[in-house]
């Protein structure tokens, strides 16, 4: 099968559209925790396949599946040991092919995580590379001699704690690992490495995937001279680095976001362009000027299609916070494109970041509508449509090496990774007939899919109603955006595409708000989106945690 003839997409369902990804609703699946089909306590690919109708009914346009390639699972799949196979715990390659075929039949595109900045130390490439300094893959990873005093070559730190250099007795050298020591970094300065990972992408594109979420897309290259990073004591905790982690005490100018990254992304984009209607969204983990980096990485038509922003993955999600973060990126991004998310597999679930005293069930629905109304492509994380809170995971149940390392001040990522709750009366919430790899949270059981299916006012029904209504308004998918300055706790902006212009207003508080829209060109209130508000002339009244959508003069 070649790129030019590869076609596992169902043309009757998936109309040809090279621009489909702009504004597409992407539903993120963490496969370990979605649905277990064989009772081993770990979610798998056949489990996902059985739930594709649920995802299509939700109103998603695509799914993004977190890593399922072969791996020793030190970092739960983000440590790949074979780029061209499925880990047996998730099923087989045939299972994945069936998933792609059935997703396309449901009208869903399929994106998968491509983790190429590093591999597992169990990958055949690294096993060969570490044997000596002369083998064919000796330069496939980042190796360096010790300083005269035996210390590592520079001060670079691992995201997961400690030095990012690990001594290896086979070569009597250090190797670089930006994450776990069992995740050695590939040497992208080597052209053979670049071609090898491009071939890995081709392998999955030939199967029929519609694109990739690129993990740590700005970590590919390192400074050839191995210069030490300058220091900086962080003033506040970031989404990716808690205050307890000294990684945030450096300005990471030499160990990531190097200028060579963009040149490689043009090569990867050229591969993507060999295949019809594909896309890639890059995760940009940058502490310094992230908006400019996102703009640079998505500029033109030869780099990333879109970049995954961390701006809304931290903070309390107030109207002021969202307006500031999004408007700052909008002012920078020019012809680039963002992908917005408020929750994912690495951060505390959004409703648990709101603080005490808020009605989280109501808040979850309006926050989902916010992220799906911004200019960009929204990513919704499994359980977000159900209003799930961060799960409570006891220390003895923790699986995440990051959480174990920084306990108790930082509890890691397990709280957002616990299994989905499908049936409130079934064992383990219908996730598995065996013992789940992480416990199912009791609060999730009370809000399981089966419960919400029978409640027309549930977060699930409101998510379905809104996402389907959104499809009727091209401005909410691909339109331009302009923020308004409204009452405190009220977020407002317009989306405009041609003759379609919509004013979006969100009350992000537990108090009723009255807002004057005089001078905004409002012609009528739009209906069918599932939210409640009252309109009297040019004045609207929004109950707590509600939203309004209004038609504007073109």
Coordinates of C-alpha atoms in Angstrom, one line a residue:
X1 CA 0.0 0.0 0.0
X2 CA 1.4 3.4 -0.9
X3 CA 0.6 6.9 0.2
X4 CA -1.0 7.8 -3.1
X5 CA -3.5 4.8 -3.0
X6 CA -4.0 4.5 0.7
X7 CA -7.7 4.9 1.5
X8 CA -9.1 3.3 4.6
X9 CA -11.5 6.3 5.0
X10 CA -15.1 5.8 4.2
X11 CA -15.8 8.4 1.4
X12 CA -19.6 8.0 1.8
X13 CA -19.4 9.3 5.4
X14 CA -16.2 11.4 5.5
X15 CA -16.5 13.9 2.7
X16 CA -13.1 15.1 1.3
X17 CA -12.1 18.3 3.1
X18 CA -8.5 19.2 3.6
X19 CA -9.6 21.9 6.0
X20 CA -11.9 19.7 8.2
X21 CA -9.7 20.1 11.3
X22 CA -10.4 23.8 11.6
X23 CA -12.9 24.1 14.4
X24 CA -13.4 20.3 14.6
X25 CA -14.4 18.9 18.0
X26 CA -11.7 16.5 19.1
X27 CA -12.6 14.0 21.8
X28 CA -9.6 12.7 23.7
X29 CA -9.5 9.1 24.8
X30 CA -7.1 7.8 27.4
X31 CA -7.3 4.1 26.4
X32 CA -6.3 2.6 29.7
X33 CA -9.3 4.1 31.3
X34 CA -12.1 4.1 28.7
X35 CA -13.5 0.6 28.5
X36 CA -12.0 -2.8 29.3
X37 CA -13.3 -5.5 26.9
X38 CA -11.4 -8.5 28.4
X39 CA -11.6 -8.1 32.2
X40 CA -7.9 -7.5 32.8
X41 CA -8.7 -4.1 34.5
X42 CA -7.1 -2.1 31.7
X43 CA -9.0 -0.3 28.9
X44 CA -8.3 -1.4 25.3
X45 CA -8.9 -0.8 21.6
X46 CA -11.9 -3.1 21.3
X47 CA -13.4 -1.3 24.2
X48 CA -13.1 2.0 22.4
X49 CA -14.6 0.5 19.3
X50 CA -17.7 -0.5 21.1
X51 CA -18.2 3.1 22.3
X52 CA -17.7 4.9 19.0
X53 CA -21.5 5.3 18.6
X54 CA -21.5 7.1 22.0
X55 CA -18.8 9.5 20.8
X56 CA -20.5 10.1 17.5
X57 CA -23.8 10.8 19.3
X58 CA -22.0 13.3 21.5
X59 CA -21.2 15.4 18.4
X60 CA -17.5 15.0 18.1
X61 CA -15.8 15.2 14.8
X62 CA -12.7 13.2 15.7
X63 CA -11.1 11.2 18.4
X64 CA -7.6 11.5 19.7
X65 CA -6.3 8.3 21.3
X66 CA -3.5 8.6 23.8
X67 CA -0.5 6.1 23.3
X68 CA -1.3 2.5 22.7
X69 CA 1.9 1.5 20.9
X70 CA 4.2 -1.3 22.3
X71 CA 5.8 -0.1 25.5
X72 CA 7.0 -1.3 28.9
X73 CA 4.6 1.3 30.3
X74 CA 7.0 3.1 32.6
X75 CA 5.2 6.3 31.6
X76 CA 2.0 4.5 30.4
X77 CA 2.7 4.4 26.7
X78 CA 4.7 7.6 26.4
X79 CA 7.8 5.4 26.4
X80 CA 7.5 3.6 23.0
X81 CA 9.5 0.4 22.4
X82 CA 8.1 -0.3 18.9
X83 CA 6.6 2.4 16.7
X84 CA 4.9 -0.1 14.4
X85 CA 2.9 -2.3 16.7
X86 CA 0.1 -2.2 19.3
X87 CA 1.0 -3.1 22.9
X88 CA -0.8 -6.5 23.7
X89 CA -2.5 -5.0 26.7
X90 CA -4.5 -2.8 24.3
X91 CA -5.1 -5.5 21.6
X92 CA -3.6 -6.1 18.2
X93 CA -2.9 -4.2 15.1
X94 CA -6.0 -5.8 13.5
X95 CA -8.0 -4.4 16.4
X96 CA -6.7 -0.9 15.6
X97 CA -7.5 -1.3 11.9
X98 CA -11.1 -2.3 12.8
X99 CA -11.3 0.7 15.1
X100 CA -10.3 3.0 12.3
X101 CA -12.7 1.5 9.9
X102 CA -15.6 1.7 12.3
X103 CA -14.8 5.2 13.4
X104 CA -14.8 6.4 9.8
X105 CA -18.2 4.6 9.3
X106 CA -19.5 6.7 12.2
X107 CA -18.2 9.9 10.6
X108 CA -15.3 10.2 13.1
X109 CA -11.7 11.0 12.1
X110 CA -8.9 9.3 14.1
X111 CA -5.9 11.0 15.5
X112 CA -3.3 9.1 17.5
X113 CA -0.4 10.2 19.8
X114 CA 3.0 10.2 18.1
X115 CA 5.7 10.3 20.7
X116 CA 9.0 10.8 18.8
X117 CA 11.1 13.1 20.9
X118 CA 12.2 10.1 22.9
X119 CA 11.8 6.3 23.1
X120 CA 11.8 3.7 25.7
X121 CA 15.2 2.3 26.8
X122 CA 13.7 -1.0 25.7
X123 CA 13.5 0.1 22.1
X124 CA 15.7 -1.8 19.7
X125 CA 17.3 1.4 18.6
X126 CA 18.5 2.3 22.1
X127 CA 19.6 -1.2 22.9
X128 CA 21.9 -1.1 19.9
X129 CA 23.0 2.5 20.6
X130 CA 24.1 1.9 24.1
X131 CA 26.4 -1.1 23.3
X132 CA 29.4 1.0 22.3
X133 CA 30.4 4.2 20.5
X134 CA 30.9 2.7 17.1
X135 CA 27.8 0.8 16.2
X136 CA 25.4 1.9 13.4
X137 CA 23.1 3.6 15.9
X138 CA 25.7 5.0 18.2
X139 CA 24.6 8.5 17.3
X140 CA 20.9 8.0 17.3
X141 CA 20.5 9.2 20.9
X142 CA 22.1 12.2 22.8
X143 CA 25.3 10.9 24.4
X144 CA 27.9 13.1 26.1
X145 CA 31.1 12.6 28.1
X146 CA 31.3 13.5 31.8
X147 CA 33.0 16.6 32.9
X148 CA 36.5 16.2 34.4
X149 CA 35.0 15.9 37.9
X150 CA 32.5 13.2 36.7
X151 CA 29.5 15.4 36.7
X152 CA 27.0 15.6 33.8
X153 CA 28.0 17.8 30.9
X154 CA 25.6 20.7 31.9
X155 CA 22.8 21.7 34.3
X156 CA 19.8 20.4 32.3
X157 CA 17.0 19.0 34.4
X158 CA 14.3 16.4 33.8
X159 CA 10.7 17.3 33.9
X160 CA 10.2 14.3 36.2
X161 CA 12.8 15.5 38.7
X162 CA 16.6 15.5 39.0
X163 CA 19.2 15.7 36.3
X164 CA 18.2 15.0 32.7
X165 CA 21.5 13.0 32.3
X166 CA 21.9 9.4 33.2
X167 CA 25.2 7.6 33.4
X168 CA 25.5 4.4 31.3
X169 CA 28.3 1.9 32.1
X170 CA 28.4 0.3 28.6
X171 CA 29.6 3.4 26.9
X172 CA 30.9 5.2 30.0
X173 CA 28.9 8.3 28.9
X174 CA 25.8 10.1 29.9
X175 CA 22.6 10.0 27.8
X176 CA 19.9 12.7 27.8
X177 CA 16.4 12.1 29.1
X178 CA 14.0 15.0 29.4
X179 CA 11.5 12.8 31.2
X180 CA 12.1 9.5 33.0
X181 CA 15.6 8.0 32.8
X182 CA 14.0 5.1 30.9
X183 CA 12.9 7.6 28.2
X184 CA 16.2 8.5 26.4
X185 CA 16.0 11.4 23.9
X186 CA 16.5 10.7 20.2
X187 CA 19.2 12.8 18.5
X188 CA 17.4 14.7 15.8
X189 CA 20.6 16.2 14.6
X190 CA 21.1 12.8 13.0
X191 CA 19.3 12.7 9.6
X192 CA 18.8 8.9 9.9
X193 CA 16.8 9.5 13.1
X194 CA 14.6 12.0 11.3
X195 CA 13.9 9.6 8.5
X196 CA 13.2 6.8 10.9
X197 CA 10.5 8.7 12.8
X198 CA 9.0 10.0 9.5
X199 CA 8.7 6.4 8.4
X200 CA 6.9 5.6 11.7
X201 CA 4.4 8.3 10.8
X202 CA 3.9 6.8 7.3
X203 CA 3.2 3.4 8.9
X204 CA 0.1 4.7 10.7
X205 CA -1.0 7.0 7.8
X206 CA -0.9 4.0 5.5
X207 CA -3.3 2.2 7.9
X208 CA -5.7 5.1 7.6
X209 CA -5.3 7.4 10.6
X210 CA -6.3 11.0 9.9
X211 CA -3.4 12.6 11.8
X212 CA -1.4 12.9 14.9
X213 CA -1.2 14.7 18.2
X214 CA 2.5 15.3 18.5
X215 CA 3.7 14.8 22.1
X216 CA 6.3 17.4 23.3
X217 CA 6.6 18.9 19.8
X218 CA 9.2 21.5 20.8
X219 CA 11.5 19.0 22.5
X220 CA 12.9 17.3 19.4
X221 CA 16.2 19.2 19.2
X222 CA 18.8 20.1 21.8
X223 CA 21.7 22.6 21.7
X224 CA 24.6 20.9 19.9
X225 CA 27.1 22.7 22.2
X226 CA 25.3 21.5 25.3
X227 CA 25.3 24.9 26.9
X228 CA 23.8 25.2 30.4
X229 CA 20.4 26.8 30.9
X230 CA 20.3 30.2 32.7
X231 CA 18.5 30.2 36.1
X232 CA 15.1 31.7 37.1
X233 CA 13.2 31.2 40.3
X234 CA 9.6 30.7 39.3
X235 CA 7.1 33.1 40.9
X236 CA 4.1 30.9 40.4
X237 CA 3.2 27.3 39.6
X238 CA 2.7 26.5 35.9
X239 CA 0.4 23.9 34.5
X240 CA 3.3 21.6 33.7
X241 CA 5.7 22.3 36.5
X242 CA 4.6 22.5 40.2
X243 CA 6.6 24.8 42.5
X244 CA 8.0 21.6 44.2
X245 CA 9.8 20.8 40.9
X246 CA 13.1 22.6 40.3
X247 CA 12.6 22.1 36.5
X248 CA 10.8 25.5 36.7
X249 CA 13.8 27.2 38.1
X250 CA 15.5 27.3 34.7
X251 CA 14.9 29.2 31.5
X252 CA 14.9 26.3 29.0
X253 CA 16.6 27.9 26.0
X254 CA 19.1 25.1 25.2
X255 CA 17.3 21.9 26.0
X256 CA 14.1 22.5 24.0
X257 CA 12.4 24.9 21.5
X258 CA 15.5 25.1 19.4
X259 CA 15.3 26.7 16.0
X260 CA 15.9 23.4 14.2
X261 CA 12.5 22.2 15.4
X262 CA 10.7 24.1 12.8
X263 CA 12.9 22.8 9.9
X264 CA 12.0 19.2 11.0
X265 CA 8.3 20.1 11.3
X266 CA 8.3 21.2 7.6
X267 CA 9.6 17.7 6.7
X268 CA 6.8 16.1 8.8
X269 CA 4.3 18.4 7.2
X270 CA 5.5 17.3 3.7
X271 CA 4.8 13.7 4.7
X272 CA 1.4 14.6 5.9
X273 CA 0.6 16.3 2.6
X274 CA 1.3 13.0 0.8
X275 CA -2.0 11.8 2.4
X276 CA -5.4 13.4 1.8
X277 CA -7.2 15.2 4.6
X278 CA -4.7 14.6 7.4
X279 CA -3.7 16.9 10.2
X280 CA -1.3 17.3 13.1
X281 CA -1.7 19.2 16.4
X282 CA 1.5 19.8 18.3
X283 CA 1.8 19.9 22.1
X284 CA 3.9 23.0 22.8
X285 CA 5.3 22.9 26.4
X286 CA 7.1 26.2 26.5
X287 CA 7.5 28.5 29.6
X288 CA 9.0 31.4 27.6
X289 CA 6.7 33.3 25.2
X290 CA 4.5 30.3 24.4
X291 CA 2.1 32.4 22.3
X292 CA 4.9 33.5 19.9
X293 CA 6.2 29.9 19.7
X294 CA 2.7 28.6 18.8
X295 CA 2.5 31.4 16.2
X296 CA 5.8 30.4 14.7
X297 CA 5.0 26.6 14.8
X298 CA 1.7 27.1 12.9
X299 CA 2.6 29.9 10.5
X300 CA 2.0 29.4 6.8
X301 CA 1.1 26.0 5.3
X302 CA 4.2 24.0 5.8
X303 CA 4.4 23.4 9.6
X304 CA 1.9 22.3 12.2
X305 CA -1.7 22.6 11.2
X306 CA -2.5 23.6 14.8
X307 CA -0.9 23.8 18.2
X308 CA -2.2 22.6 21.5
X309 CA -2.3 25.5 24.0
X310 CA -1.7 25.1 27.8
X311 CA -3.3 28.4 28.6
X312 CA -6.7 27.1 29.7
X313 CA -5.3 24.0 31.4
X314 CA -4.5 25.9 34.6
X315 CA -6.2 28.6 36.7
X316 CA -9.8 29.1 37.9
X317 CA -11.3 29.7 34.4
X318 CA -12.7 33.1 35.3
X319 CA -14.0 35.3 32.5
X320 CA -11.0 37.6 33.0
X321 CA -8.5 34.7 32.9
X322 CA -10.0 33.2 29.7
X323 CA -10.2 36.6 28.0
X324 CA -6.6 37.5 28.8
X325 CA -5.1 34.2 27.7
X326 CA -7.1 33.7 24.5
X327 CA -6.9 37.4 23.4
X328 CA -3.1 37.3 23.9
X329 CA -2.7 34.3 21.7
X330 CA -5.1 35.7 19.1
X331 CA -3.1 38.9 18.9
X332 CA 0.0 36.8 18.1
X333 CA -1.1 33.9 16.1
X334 CA -1.9 35.6 12.8
X335 CA -2.6 32.9 10.2
X336 CA -1.9 30.1 12.7
X337 CA -4.5 28.0 14.5
X338 CA -4.9 26.9 18.1
X339 CA -6.4 23.9 19.7
X340 CA -8.0 24.7 23.1
X341 CA -8.6 22.4 26.0
X342 CA -9.6 22.9 29.7
X343 CA -8.9 19.3 30.8
X344 CA -6.7 16.5 29.6
X345 CA -4.8 13.4 30.9
X346 CA -2.1 15.5 32.6
X347 CA -3.9 18.2 34.6
X348 CA -6.6 18.5 37.3
X349 CA -10.1 18.4 35.8
X350 CA -11.4 21.8 35.1
X351 CA -14.5 21.7 37.5
X352 CA -12.1 20.8 40.4
X353 CA -10.1 23.9 39.7
X354 CA -13.1 26.2 40.3
X355 CA -12.7 26.2 44.0
X356 CA -15.3 25.7 46.7
X357 CA -18.9 27.1 46.5
X358 CA -19.5 26.7 42.8
X359 CA -22.2 24.5 41.3
X360 CA -19.9 22.2 39.4
X361 CA -22.6 20.4 37.5
X362 CA -23.9 23.6 35.9
X363 CA -20.3 25.0 35.5
X364 CA -19.2 21.9 33.5
X365 CA -21.7 22.5 30.8
X366 CA -21.0 26.2 30.3
X367 CA -17.2 25.7 30.3
X368 CA -17.6 23.0 27.7
X369 CA -19.6 25.5 25.6
X370 CA -16.9 28.2 26.1
X371 CA -14.0 26.0 24.9
X372 CA -16.1 24.8 21.9
X373 CA -17.0 28.4 21.0
X374 CA -13.5 29.9 20.9
X375 CA -11.6 30.4 17.6
X376 CA -9.7 27.2 17.3
X377 CA -10.3 23.4 17.5
X378 CA -11.6 22.3 20.9
X379 CA -10.3 19.1 22.6
X380 CA -12.7 17.6 25.1
X381 CA -11.3 15.0 27.5
X382 CA -13.3 11.8 28.3
X383 CA -15.6 12.5 31.2
X384 CA -15.7 16.2 30.6
X385 CA -19.0 15.8 28.9
X386 CA -20.3 14.2 32.1
X387 CA -19.0 16.9 34.4
X388 CA -16.5 14.6 36.1
X389 CA -14.5 16.1 39.0
X390 CA -10.9 15.1 39.8
X391 CA -10.9 11.7 41.4
X392 CA -9.4 11.1 44.8
X393 CA -6.6 8.6 44.6
X394 CA -4.9 7.3 47.7
X395 CA -1.1 7.2 47.8
X396 CA -1.1 3.4 47.9
X397 CA -3.2 3.4 44.7
X398 CA -1.0 5.8 42.7
X399 CA 0.5 4.6 39.5
X400 CA 1.9 7.8 38.0
X401 CA 5.7 8.1 38.6
X402 CA 5.4 11.9 38.5
X403 CA 2.9 11.9 41.3
X404 CA 4.8 9.4 43.4
X405 CA 8.0 11.4 43.0
X406 CA 6.4 14.7 44.1
X407 CA 3.9 13.5 46.7
X408 CA 2.3 14.9 48.8
X409 CA 2.5 18.6 47.6
X410 CA 1.8 17.5 44.0
X411 CA -0.4 14.4 43.6
X412 CA 0.4 13.7 40.0
X413 CA -1.9 12.8 37.1
X414 CA -3.8 9.8 38.3
X415 CA -6.8 11.8 39.6
X416 CA -7.7 12.7 36.0
X417 CA -7.0 9.3 34.6
X418 CA -9.3 7.1 36.6
X419 CA -11.7 4.9 34.6
X420 CA -14.9 6.1 32.9
X421 CA -18.1 5.2 34.7
X422 CA -20.7 3.8 32.3
X423 CA -23.2 1.9 34.4
X424 CA -23.9 3.0 38.0
X425 CA -25.1 -0.4 39.1
X426 CA -22.5 -2.5 37.3
X427 CA -19.2 -3.6 39.0
X428 CA -16.5 -0.9 38.6
X429 CA -19.0 1.3 36.9
X430 CA -19.2 -1.0 33.9
X431 CA -15.6 -0.2 33.0
X432 CA -14.2 -3.7 33.7
X433 CA -15.2 -7.0 35.2
X434 CA -11.8 -7.2 36.8
X435 CA -10.0 -5.0 39.2
X436 CA -9.4 -1.6 37.5
X437 CA -5.8 -0.4 37.2
X438 CA -7.0 2.7 39.1
X439 CA -10.1 2.8 41.3
X440 CA -13.4 4.2 40.0
X441 CA -14.3 7.3 41.9
X442 CA -17.6 7.0 43.8
X443 CA -18.7 10.5 42.7
X444 CA -18.3 9.4 39.1
X445 CA -20.5 6.4 39.7
X446 CA -23.2 8.7 40.8
X447 CA -22.9 10.6 37.5
X448 CA -22.3 7.6 35.3
X449 CA -23.5 7.6 31.6
X450 CA -26.5 5.4 32.5
X451 CA -27.7 8.0 35.1
X452 CA -27.2 10.9 32.8
X453 CA -28.9 9.2 29.8
X454 CA -32.1 9.2 31.8
X455 CA -31.8 12.9 32.9
X456 CA -32.7 15.4 30.2
X457 CA -31.0 18.2 32.2
X458 CA -27.8 16.3 32.7
X459 CA -24.4 17.5 31.6
X460 CA -24.3 14.8 28.9
X461 CA -27.5 15.8 27.3
X462 CA -26.5 19.5 27.4
X463 CA -23.2 18.7 25.8
X464 CA -24.9 16.7 23.0
X465 CA -27.4 19.5 22.4
X466 CA -24.8 22.2 22.2
X467 CA -22.3 20.4 20.0
X468 CA -25.0 19.4 17.5
X469 CA -26.4 23.0 17.5
X470 CA -22.8 24.4 17.0
X471 CA -22.6 22.5 13.7
X472 CA -25.4 24.7 12.3
X473 CA -23.3 27.8 12.7
X474 CA -20.2 28.1 10.5
X475 CA -19.0 31.1 12.4
X476 CA -18.6 29.0 15.6
X477 CA -16.4 26.6 13.6
X478 CA -14.1 28.7 11.5
X479 CA -15.1 32.3 12.1
X480 CA -13.0 35.2 13.3
X481 CA -13.3 36.2 17.0
X482 CA -13.5 39.5 18.8
X483 CA -13.8 39.9 22.6
X484 CA -16.2 42.3 24.3
X485 CA -15.7 44.1 27.6
X486 CA -18.8 43.1 29.6
X487 CA -19.8 42.8 33.3
X488 CA -17.5 41.1 35.7
X489 CA -17.7 37.3 35.5
X490 CA -19.3 37.6 32.1
X491 CA -17.3 36.5 29.1
X492 CA -18.4 37.8 25.7
X493 CA -17.1 37.6 22.1
X494 CA -18.3 37.5 18.6
X495 CA -17.6 34.9 15.9
X496 CA -18.0 35.9 12.3
X497 CA -17.7 34.1 9.0
X498 CA -19.1 35.7 6.0
X499 CA -22.9 36.4 6.5
X500 CA -23.0 34.3 9.7
X501 CA -22.2 36.3 12.8
X502 CA -22.9 35.2 16.4
X503 CA -22.5 36.9 19.7
X504 CA -21.6 34.5 22.5
X505 CA -22.1 35.5 26.2
X506 CA -21.3 33.3 29.2
X507 CA -22.1 33.9 32.9
X508 CA -19.1 32.2 34.7
X509 CA -20.5 32.8 38.2
X510 CA -23.1 31.6 40.6
X511 CA -25.0 34.9 40.5
X512 CA -27.5 36.1 38.0
X513 CA -26.1 38.7 35.6
X514 CA -27.8 41.4 33.5
X515 CA -25.9 42.7 30.5
X516 CA -26.6 45.5 28.1
X517 CA -25.8 44.8 24.4
X518 CA -26.7 48.2 23.0
X519 CA -24.5 49.0 20.0
X520 CA -23.6 45.4 19.3
X521 CA -25.9 44.9 16.3
X522 CA -28.0 42.2 18.0
X523 CA -31.0 41.2 15.8
X524 CA -32.4 38.2 17.6
X525 CA -31.8 35.5 20.2
X526 CA -30.7 32.1 18.8
X527 CA -32.4 29.0 20.1
X528 CA -31.7 25.3 20.3
X529 CA -28.3 25.4 22.1
X530 CA -29.6 24.2 25.4
X531 CA -28.9 27.2 27.6
X532 CA -31.2 29.6 29.3
X533 CA -31.3 33.4 29.2
X534 CA -33.9 36.2 28.9
X535 CA -33.8 39.0 26.4
X536 CA -35.6 42.4 26.7
X537 CA -34.7 44.7 23.9
X538 CA -30.9 45.0 24.0
X539 CA -30.6 43.7 27.5
X540 CA -30.1 40.0 28.4
X541 CA -30.4 38.3 31.8
X542 CA -28.2 35.3 32.3
X543 CA -28.9 33.0 35.3
X544 CA -25.9 31.5 37.1
X545 CA -23.7 29.4 34.9
X546 CA -25.7 29.9 31.8
X547 CA -25.0 31.2 28.3
X548 CA -26.7 33.2 25.5
X549 CA -26.2 33.2 21.8
X550 CA -27.5 36.0 19.6
X551 CA -27.6 36.7 15.9
X552 CA -25.8 39.8 14.7
X553 CA -26.1 42.0 11.7
X554 CA -23.8 40.7 9.0

